[in-house]
Short mmCIF file of C-alpha atoms and ligand atoms in Angstrom, two decimals:
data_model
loop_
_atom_site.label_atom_id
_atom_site.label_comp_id
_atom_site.label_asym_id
_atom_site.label_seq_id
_atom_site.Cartn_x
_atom_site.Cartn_y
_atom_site.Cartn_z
CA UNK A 1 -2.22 -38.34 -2.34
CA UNK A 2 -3.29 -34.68 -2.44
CA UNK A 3 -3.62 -35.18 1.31
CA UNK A 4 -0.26 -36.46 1.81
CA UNK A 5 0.93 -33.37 -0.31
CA UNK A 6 -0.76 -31.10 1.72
CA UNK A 7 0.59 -32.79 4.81
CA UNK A 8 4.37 -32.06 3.54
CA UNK A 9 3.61 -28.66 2.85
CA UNK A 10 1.72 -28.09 6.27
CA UNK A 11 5.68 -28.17 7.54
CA UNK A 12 7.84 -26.69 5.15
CA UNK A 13 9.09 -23.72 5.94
CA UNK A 14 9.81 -21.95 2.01
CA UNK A 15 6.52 -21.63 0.39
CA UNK A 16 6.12 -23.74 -3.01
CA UNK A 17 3.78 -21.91 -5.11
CA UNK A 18 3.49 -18.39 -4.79
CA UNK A 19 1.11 -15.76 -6.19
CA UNK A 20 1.15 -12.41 -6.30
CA UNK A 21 -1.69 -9.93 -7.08
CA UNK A 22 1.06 -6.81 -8.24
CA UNK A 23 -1.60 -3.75 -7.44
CA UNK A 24 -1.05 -0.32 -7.04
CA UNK A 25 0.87 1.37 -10.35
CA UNK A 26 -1.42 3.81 -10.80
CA UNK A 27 -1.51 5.23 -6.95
CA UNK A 28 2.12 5.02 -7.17
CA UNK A 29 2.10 7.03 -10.29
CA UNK A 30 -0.89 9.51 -9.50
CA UNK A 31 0.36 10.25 -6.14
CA UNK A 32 3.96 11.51 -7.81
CA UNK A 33 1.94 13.86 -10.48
CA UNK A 34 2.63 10.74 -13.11
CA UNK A 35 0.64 9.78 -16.07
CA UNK A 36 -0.27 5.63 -14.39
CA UNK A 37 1.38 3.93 -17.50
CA UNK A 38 4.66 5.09 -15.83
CA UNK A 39 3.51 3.53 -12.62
CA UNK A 40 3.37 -0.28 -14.57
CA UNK A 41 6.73 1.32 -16.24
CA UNK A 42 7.95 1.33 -12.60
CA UNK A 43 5.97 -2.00 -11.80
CA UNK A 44 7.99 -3.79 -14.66
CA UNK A 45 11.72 -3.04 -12.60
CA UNK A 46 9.91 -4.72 -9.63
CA UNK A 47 8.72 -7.90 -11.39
CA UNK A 48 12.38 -8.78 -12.21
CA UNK A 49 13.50 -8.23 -8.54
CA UNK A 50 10.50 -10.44 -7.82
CA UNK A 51 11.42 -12.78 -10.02
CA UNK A 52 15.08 -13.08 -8.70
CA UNK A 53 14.53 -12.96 -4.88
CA UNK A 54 11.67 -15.51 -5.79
CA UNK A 55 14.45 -18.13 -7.20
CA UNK A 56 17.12 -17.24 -5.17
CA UNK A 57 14.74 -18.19 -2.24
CA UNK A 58 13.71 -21.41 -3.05
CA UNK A 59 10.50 -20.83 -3.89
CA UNK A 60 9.60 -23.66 -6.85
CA UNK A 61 6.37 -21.46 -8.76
CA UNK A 62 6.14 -18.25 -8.82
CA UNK A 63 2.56 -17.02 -10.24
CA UNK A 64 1.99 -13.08 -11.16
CA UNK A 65 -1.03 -11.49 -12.03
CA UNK A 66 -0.13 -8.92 -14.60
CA UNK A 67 -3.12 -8.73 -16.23
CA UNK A 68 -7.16 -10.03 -15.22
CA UNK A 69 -9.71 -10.75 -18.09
CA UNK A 70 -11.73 -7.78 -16.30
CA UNK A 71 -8.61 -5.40 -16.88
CA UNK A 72 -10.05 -4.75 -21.17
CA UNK A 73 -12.51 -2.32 -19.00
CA UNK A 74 -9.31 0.44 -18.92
CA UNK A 75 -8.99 3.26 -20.95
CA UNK A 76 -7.48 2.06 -24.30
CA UNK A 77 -3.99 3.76 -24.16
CA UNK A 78 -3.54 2.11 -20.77
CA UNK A 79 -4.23 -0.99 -22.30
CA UNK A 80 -2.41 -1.06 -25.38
CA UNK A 81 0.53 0.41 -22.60
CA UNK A 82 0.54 -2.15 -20.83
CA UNK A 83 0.29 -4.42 -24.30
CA UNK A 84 3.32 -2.48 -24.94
CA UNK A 85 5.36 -2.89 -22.06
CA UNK A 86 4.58 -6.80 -22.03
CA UNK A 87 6.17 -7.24 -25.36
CA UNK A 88 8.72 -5.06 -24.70
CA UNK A 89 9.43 -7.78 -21.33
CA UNK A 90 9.23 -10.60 -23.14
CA UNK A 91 12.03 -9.65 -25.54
CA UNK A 92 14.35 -8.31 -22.70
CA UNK A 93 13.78 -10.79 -20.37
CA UNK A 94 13.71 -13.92 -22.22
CA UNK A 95 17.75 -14.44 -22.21
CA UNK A 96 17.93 -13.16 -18.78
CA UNK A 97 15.29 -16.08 -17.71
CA UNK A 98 16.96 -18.87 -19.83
CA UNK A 99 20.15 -18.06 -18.50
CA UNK A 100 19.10 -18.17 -14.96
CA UNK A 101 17.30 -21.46 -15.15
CA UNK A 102 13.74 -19.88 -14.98
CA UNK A 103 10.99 -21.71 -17.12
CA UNK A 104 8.51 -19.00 -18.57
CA UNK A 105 4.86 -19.88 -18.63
CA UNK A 106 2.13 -17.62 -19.39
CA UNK A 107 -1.33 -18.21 -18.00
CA UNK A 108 -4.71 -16.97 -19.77
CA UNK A 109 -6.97 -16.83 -22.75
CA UNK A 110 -4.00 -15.53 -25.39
CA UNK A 111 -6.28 -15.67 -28.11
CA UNK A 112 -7.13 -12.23 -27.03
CA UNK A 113 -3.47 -11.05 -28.11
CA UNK A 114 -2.59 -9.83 -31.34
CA UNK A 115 -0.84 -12.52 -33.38
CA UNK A 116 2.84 -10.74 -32.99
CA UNK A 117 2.09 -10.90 -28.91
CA UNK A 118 1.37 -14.53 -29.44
CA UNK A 119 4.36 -14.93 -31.19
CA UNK A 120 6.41 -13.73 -28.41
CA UNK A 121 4.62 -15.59 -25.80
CA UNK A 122 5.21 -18.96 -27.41
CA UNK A 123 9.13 -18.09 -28.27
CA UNK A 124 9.45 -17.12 -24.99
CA UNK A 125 7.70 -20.44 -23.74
CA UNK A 126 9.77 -22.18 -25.75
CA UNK A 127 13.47 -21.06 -25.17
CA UNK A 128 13.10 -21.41 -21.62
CA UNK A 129 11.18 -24.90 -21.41
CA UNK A 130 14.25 -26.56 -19.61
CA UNK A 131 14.70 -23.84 -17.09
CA UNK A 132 14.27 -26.25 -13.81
CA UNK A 133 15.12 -23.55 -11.32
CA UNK A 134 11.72 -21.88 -10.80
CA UNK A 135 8.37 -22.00 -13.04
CA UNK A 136 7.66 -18.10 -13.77
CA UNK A 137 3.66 -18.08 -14.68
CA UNK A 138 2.31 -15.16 -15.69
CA UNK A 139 -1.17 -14.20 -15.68
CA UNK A 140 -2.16 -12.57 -18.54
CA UNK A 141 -5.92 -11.25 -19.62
CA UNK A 142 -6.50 -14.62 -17.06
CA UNK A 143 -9.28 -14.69 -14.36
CA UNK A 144 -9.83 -17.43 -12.04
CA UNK A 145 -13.47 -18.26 -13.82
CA UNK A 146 -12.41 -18.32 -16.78
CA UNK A 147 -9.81 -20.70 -15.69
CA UNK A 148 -12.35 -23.08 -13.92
CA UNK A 149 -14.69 -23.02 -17.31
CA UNK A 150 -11.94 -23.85 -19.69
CA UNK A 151 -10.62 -26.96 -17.26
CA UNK A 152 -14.43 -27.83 -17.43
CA UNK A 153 -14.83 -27.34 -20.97
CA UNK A 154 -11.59 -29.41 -21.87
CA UNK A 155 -12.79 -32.35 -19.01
CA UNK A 156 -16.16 -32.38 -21.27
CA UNK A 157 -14.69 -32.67 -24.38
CA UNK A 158 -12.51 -35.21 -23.36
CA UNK A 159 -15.47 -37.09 -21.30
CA UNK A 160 -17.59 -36.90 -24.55
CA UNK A 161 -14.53 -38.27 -27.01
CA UNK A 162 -14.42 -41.24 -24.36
CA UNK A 163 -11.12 -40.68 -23.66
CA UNK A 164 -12.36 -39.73 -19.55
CA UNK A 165 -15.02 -41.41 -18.14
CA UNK A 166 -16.97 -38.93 -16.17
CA UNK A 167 -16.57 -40.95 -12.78
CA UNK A 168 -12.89 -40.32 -12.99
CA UNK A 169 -13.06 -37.08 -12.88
CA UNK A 170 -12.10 -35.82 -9.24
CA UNK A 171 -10.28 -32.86 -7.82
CA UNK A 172 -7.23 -33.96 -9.00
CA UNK A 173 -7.87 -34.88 -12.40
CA UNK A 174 -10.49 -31.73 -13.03
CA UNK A 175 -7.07 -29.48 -11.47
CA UNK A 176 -4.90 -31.16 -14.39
CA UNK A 177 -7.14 -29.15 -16.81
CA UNK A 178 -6.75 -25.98 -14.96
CA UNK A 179 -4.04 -23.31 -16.19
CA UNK A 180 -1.87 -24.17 -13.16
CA UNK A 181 -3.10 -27.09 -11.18
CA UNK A 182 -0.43 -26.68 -8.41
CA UNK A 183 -2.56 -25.02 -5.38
CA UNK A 184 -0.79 -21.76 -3.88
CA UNK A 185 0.78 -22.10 -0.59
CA UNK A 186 1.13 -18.31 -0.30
CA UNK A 187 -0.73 -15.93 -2.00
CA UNK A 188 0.29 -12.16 -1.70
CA UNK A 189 -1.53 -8.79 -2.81
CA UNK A 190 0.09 -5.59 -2.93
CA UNK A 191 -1.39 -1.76 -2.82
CA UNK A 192 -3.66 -2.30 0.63
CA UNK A 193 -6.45 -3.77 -1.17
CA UNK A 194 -7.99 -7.11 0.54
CA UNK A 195 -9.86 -8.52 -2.26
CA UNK A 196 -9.07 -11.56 -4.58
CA UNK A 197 -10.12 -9.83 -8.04
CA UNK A 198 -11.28 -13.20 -9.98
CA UNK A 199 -7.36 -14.04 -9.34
CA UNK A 200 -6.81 -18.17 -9.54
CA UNK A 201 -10.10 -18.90 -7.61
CA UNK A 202 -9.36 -23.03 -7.61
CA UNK A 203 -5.89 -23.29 -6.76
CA UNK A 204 -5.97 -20.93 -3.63
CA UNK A 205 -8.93 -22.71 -1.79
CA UNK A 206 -6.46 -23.24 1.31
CA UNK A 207 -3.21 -20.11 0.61
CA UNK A 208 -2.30 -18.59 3.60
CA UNK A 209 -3.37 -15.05 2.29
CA UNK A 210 -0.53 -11.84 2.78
CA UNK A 211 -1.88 -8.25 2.20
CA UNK A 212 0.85 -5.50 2.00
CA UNK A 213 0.71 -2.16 1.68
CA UNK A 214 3.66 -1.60 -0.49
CA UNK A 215 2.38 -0.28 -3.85
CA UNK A 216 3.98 -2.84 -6.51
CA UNK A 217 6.78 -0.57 -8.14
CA UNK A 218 8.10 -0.25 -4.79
CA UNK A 219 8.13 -3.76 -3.76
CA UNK A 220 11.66 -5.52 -2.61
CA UNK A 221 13.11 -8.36 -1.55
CA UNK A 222 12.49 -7.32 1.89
CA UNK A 223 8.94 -7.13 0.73
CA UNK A 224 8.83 -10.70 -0.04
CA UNK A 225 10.93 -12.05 3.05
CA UNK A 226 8.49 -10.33 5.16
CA UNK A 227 6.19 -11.79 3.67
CA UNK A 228 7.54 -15.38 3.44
CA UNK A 229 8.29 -14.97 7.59
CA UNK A 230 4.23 -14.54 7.78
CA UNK A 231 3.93 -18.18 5.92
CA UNK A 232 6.63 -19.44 8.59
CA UNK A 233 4.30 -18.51 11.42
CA UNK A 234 1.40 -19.66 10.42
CA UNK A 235 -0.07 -23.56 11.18
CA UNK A 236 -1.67 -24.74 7.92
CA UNK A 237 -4.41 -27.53 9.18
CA UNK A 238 -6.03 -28.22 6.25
CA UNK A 239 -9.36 -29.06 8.05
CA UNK A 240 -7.55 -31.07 10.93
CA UNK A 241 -7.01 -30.16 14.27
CA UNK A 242 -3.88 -28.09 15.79
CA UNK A 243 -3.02 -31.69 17.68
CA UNK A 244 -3.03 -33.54 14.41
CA UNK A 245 -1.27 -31.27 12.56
CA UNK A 246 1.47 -31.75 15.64
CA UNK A 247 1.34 -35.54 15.74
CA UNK A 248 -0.07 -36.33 12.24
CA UNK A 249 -0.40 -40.05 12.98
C1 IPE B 1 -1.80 -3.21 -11.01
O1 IPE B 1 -1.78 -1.87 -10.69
C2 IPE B 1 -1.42 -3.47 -12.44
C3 IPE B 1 -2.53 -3.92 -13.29
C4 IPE B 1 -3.74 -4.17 -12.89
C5 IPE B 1 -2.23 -4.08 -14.70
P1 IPE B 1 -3.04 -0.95 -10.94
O2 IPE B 1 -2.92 -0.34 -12.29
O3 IPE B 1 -4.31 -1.67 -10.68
O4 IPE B 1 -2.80 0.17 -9.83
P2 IPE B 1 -3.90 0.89 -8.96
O5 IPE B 1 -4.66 -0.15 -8.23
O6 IPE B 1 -4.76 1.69 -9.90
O7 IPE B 1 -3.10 1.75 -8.04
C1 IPE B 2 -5.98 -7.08 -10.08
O1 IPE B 2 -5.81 -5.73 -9.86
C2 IPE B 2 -5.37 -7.47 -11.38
C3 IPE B 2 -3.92 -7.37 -11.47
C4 IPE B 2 -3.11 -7.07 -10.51
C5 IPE B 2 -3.37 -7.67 -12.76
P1 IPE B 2 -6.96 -4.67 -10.22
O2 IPE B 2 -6.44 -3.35 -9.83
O3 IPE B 2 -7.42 -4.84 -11.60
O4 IPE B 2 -8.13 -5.13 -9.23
P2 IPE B 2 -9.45 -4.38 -8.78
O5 IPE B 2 -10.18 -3.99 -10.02
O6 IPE B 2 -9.02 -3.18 -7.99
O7 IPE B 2 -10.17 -5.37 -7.94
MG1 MG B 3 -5.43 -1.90 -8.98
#
């Protein structure tokens, strides 16, 4: 079945699932004189346009990294900044989503959050849960280990409650525990860097990988058709052969 998937999505020509590693506020902020929180000020604007070229392409799941479990290493104003302007999102956007059929999903170990952030996070969940336009996740103090030791964590506990039986568990049903188990068809990073940063390790084993150098607050829709006409071009084999992938009988 996931083969048969993969086979569909070897020729469609709108990517599915895509993720985006949004890097580069802080250049873009630096290099104008800025203090950096005004870069991820900047970064916010481009999320929305993201968000609405996204849907009005097609694409099904949209994935952004906004912030990694490695980001708490930042100097504290720039993290409780970028708390800030998360909140501050949430309770903008949320309408805006809801109204546009976009389903809200955040990604990551919330606990982390302070209890009003939380708050937010699940209201926001919650008012747009029959948005069936586009799937928004966002990645939020979420890392791609992390994500593959909670799935495993939950698959034990379940295996040891005898509700799974341990030689059930496969790549599909160990994915079903993972934040997002829909693999990324395209995955993009932003700012020049060519690096996956503990990003969603599992569910980009076979992206077609797009590096830009467009710092995030500056990215556009042209950004993203550019980079949508790089998934166009390329041949996804999955393992097979350029013949099969031609003739896959
Ligand atoms: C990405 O931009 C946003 C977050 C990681 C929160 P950066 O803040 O990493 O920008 P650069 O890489 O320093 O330019
Ligand atoms: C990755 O960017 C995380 C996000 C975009 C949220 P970083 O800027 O944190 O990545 P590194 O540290 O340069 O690899
Ligand atoms: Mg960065």
């Amino acid at each position: 079945m996931q083969i048969r998937q993969k086979d569909e999505r070897a020729h469609s020509s709108v990517p599915h699932h895509v993720a985006i590693i949004m890097d580069g506020n802080g250049r873009w902020a630096t290099s104008r004189g800025f203090p950096r929180v005004m870069g991820h000020q900047k970064g916010a604007a481009a999320v929305r346009r993201t968000v609405e070229a996204a849907a009005s392409r097609g694409i099904a799941i949209l994935t952004l990294f906004a912030f990694s479990s490695e980001n708490w290493k930042r100097p504290r104003t720039e993290v409780s900044a970028l708390m800030q302007l998360f909140m501050r999102a949430l309770d903008k956007e949320t309408e805006h989503l809801r109204e546009n059929g976009i389903r809200l999903h955040v990604l990551g170990d919330v606990s982390a959050f302070s209890d009003s952030l939380r708050q937010r996070i699940a209201q926001a969940e919650e008012r747009t849960r029959d948005g069936h336009r586009m799937l928004l996740n966002i990645a939020a103090n979420y890392g791609g280990r992390w994500d593959i030791v909670q799935a495993a964590r939950a698959a034990a506990a379940d295996i040891a409650s005898g509700r799974l039986e341990s030689h059930d568990l496969n790549e599909e049903r160990f994915a079903s525990y993972l934040a997002e188990k829909e693999d990324v068809d395209l995955l993009i990073r932003t700012g020049g860097e060519k690096r996956i940063s503990n990003f969603l390790m599992w569910q980009t084993s076979y992206s077609e990988i797009y590096f830009s150098d467009t710092l995030w607050p500056d990215y556009s829709s042209q950004d993203l058709d550019l980079a949508i006409e790089f998934f166009r071009g390329r041949e996804r084999r999955f393992g097979m052969t350029s013949a099969q992938v031609a003739d896959p009988r």
